[in-house]
PDB file of C-alpha atoms in Angstrom:
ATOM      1  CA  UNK A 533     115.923  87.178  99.563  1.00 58.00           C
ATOM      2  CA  UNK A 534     112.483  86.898  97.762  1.00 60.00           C
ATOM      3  CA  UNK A 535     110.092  89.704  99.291  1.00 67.00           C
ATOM      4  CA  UNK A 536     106.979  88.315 100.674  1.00 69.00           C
ATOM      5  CA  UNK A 537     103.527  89.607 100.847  1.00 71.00           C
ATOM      6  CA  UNK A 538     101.206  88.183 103.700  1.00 75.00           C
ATOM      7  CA  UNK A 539      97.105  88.265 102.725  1.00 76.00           C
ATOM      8  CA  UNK A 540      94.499  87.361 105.376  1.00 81.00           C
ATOM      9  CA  UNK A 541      91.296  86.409 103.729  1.00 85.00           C
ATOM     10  CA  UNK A 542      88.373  87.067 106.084  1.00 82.00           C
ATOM     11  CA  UNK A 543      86.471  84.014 104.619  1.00 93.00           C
ATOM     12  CA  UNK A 544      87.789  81.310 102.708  1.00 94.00           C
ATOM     13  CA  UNK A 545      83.754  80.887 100.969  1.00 97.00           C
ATOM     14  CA  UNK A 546      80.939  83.734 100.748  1.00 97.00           C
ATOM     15  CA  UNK A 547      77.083  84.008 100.549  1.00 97.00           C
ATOM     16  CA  UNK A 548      76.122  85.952  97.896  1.00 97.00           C
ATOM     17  CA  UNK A 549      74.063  88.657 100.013  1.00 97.00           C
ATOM     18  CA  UNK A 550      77.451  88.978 102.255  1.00 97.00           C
ATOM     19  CA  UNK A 551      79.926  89.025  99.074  1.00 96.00           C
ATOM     20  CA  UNK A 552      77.257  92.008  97.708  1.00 97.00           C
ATOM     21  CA  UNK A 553      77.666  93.688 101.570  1.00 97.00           C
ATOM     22  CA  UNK A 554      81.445  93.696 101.359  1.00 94.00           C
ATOM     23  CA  UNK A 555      81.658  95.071  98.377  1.00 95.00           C
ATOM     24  CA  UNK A 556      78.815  97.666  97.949  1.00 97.00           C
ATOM     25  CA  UNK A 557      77.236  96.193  95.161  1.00 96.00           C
ATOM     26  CA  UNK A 558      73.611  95.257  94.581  1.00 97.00           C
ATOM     27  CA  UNK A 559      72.990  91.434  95.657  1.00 96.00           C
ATOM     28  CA  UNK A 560      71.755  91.494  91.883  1.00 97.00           C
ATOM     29  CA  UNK A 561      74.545  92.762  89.926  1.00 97.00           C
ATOM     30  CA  UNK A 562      76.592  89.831  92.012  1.00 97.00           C
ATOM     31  CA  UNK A 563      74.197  87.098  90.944  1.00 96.00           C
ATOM     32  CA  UNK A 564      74.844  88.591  87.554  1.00 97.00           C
ATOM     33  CA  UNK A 565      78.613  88.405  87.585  1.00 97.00           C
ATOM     34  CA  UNK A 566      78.214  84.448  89.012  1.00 96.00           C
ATOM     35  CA  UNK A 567      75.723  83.893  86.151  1.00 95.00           C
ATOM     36  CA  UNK A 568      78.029  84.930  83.389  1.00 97.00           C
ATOM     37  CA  UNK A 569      80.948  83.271  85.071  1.00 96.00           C
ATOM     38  CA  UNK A 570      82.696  86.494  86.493  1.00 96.00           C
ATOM     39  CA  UNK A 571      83.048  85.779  89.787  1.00 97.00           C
ATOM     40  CA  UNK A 572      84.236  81.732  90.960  1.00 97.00           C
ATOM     41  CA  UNK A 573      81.417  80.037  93.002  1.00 96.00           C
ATOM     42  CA  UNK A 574      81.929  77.338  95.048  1.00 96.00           C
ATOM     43  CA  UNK A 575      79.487  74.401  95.470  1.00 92.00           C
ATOM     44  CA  UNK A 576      79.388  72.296  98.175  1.00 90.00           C
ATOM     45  CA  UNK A 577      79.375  68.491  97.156  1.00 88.00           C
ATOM     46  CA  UNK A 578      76.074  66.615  97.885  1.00 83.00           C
ATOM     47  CA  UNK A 579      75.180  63.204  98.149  1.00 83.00           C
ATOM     48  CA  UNK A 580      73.564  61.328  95.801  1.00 78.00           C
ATOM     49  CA  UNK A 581      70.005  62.301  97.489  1.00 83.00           C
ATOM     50  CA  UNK A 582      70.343  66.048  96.502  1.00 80.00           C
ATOM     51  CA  UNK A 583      69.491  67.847  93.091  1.00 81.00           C
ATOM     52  CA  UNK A 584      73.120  69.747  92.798  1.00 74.00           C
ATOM     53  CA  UNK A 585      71.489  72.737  90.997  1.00 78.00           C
ATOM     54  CA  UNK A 586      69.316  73.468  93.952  1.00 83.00           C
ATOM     55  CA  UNK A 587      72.345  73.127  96.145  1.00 87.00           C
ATOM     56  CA  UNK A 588      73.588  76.908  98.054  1.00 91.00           C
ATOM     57  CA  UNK A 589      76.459  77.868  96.225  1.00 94.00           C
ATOM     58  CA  UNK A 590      79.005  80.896  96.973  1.00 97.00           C
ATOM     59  CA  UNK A 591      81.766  83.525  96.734  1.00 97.00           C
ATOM     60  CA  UNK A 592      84.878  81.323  96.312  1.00 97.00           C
ATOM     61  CA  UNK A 593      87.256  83.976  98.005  1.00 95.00           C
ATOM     62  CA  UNK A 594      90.283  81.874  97.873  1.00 93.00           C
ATOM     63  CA  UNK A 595      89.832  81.860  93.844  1.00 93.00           C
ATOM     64  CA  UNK A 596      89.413  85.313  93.552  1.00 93.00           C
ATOM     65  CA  UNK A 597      92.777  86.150  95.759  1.00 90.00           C
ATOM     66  CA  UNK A 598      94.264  83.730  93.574  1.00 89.00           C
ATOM     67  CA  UNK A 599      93.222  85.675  90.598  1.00 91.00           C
ATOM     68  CA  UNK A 600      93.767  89.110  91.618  1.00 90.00           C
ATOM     69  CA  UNK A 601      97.501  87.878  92.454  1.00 87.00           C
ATOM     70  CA  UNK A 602      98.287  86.644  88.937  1.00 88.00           C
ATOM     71  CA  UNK A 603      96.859  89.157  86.810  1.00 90.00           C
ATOM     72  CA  UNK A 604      99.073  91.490  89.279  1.00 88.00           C
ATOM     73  CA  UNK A 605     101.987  88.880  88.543  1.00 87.00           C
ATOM     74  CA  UNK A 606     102.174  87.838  91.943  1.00 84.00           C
ATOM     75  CA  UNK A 607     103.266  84.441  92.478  1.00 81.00           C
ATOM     76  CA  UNK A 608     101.402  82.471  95.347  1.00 78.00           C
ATOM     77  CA  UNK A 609     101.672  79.742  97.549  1.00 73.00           C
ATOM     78  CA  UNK A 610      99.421  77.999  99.687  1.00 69.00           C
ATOM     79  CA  UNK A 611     100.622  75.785 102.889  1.00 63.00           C
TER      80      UNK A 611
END
């Protein structure tokens, strides 16, 4: 039988200030890490009204579970 390893993630999506809270980082280093593509952002779609750029983005939490488990070697599956 396959061992299975249960994660709970608080928040499927992030604001920046609240991803730099949670982990005890300067809300500038994490602006940093999104701006050279270190951490995954999500962006919410817009309509065709809105600029995208000027859209909120965040903390993709989901992605960076996702991540962490496969550079571990951990297989995972959603659903």
């Amino acid at each position: 039988m396959a061992q299975q390893l249960i994660l709970s993630i608080p928040a499927p999506i992030l604001t920046y200030d609240a991803y730099a809270e949670l982990q005890g980082q300067d809300k500038k280093d994490v602006y940093n890490a999104v701006h050279l593509g270190r951490l995954p952002v999500y962006t919410p779609p817009t309509n065709g009204d809105e600029n995208s750029a000027r859209v909120k983005k965040y903390i993709n939490m989901v992605a960076l579970y996702a991540d962490a488990a496969k550079q571990a070697g951990i297989e995972i599956k959603i659903g």
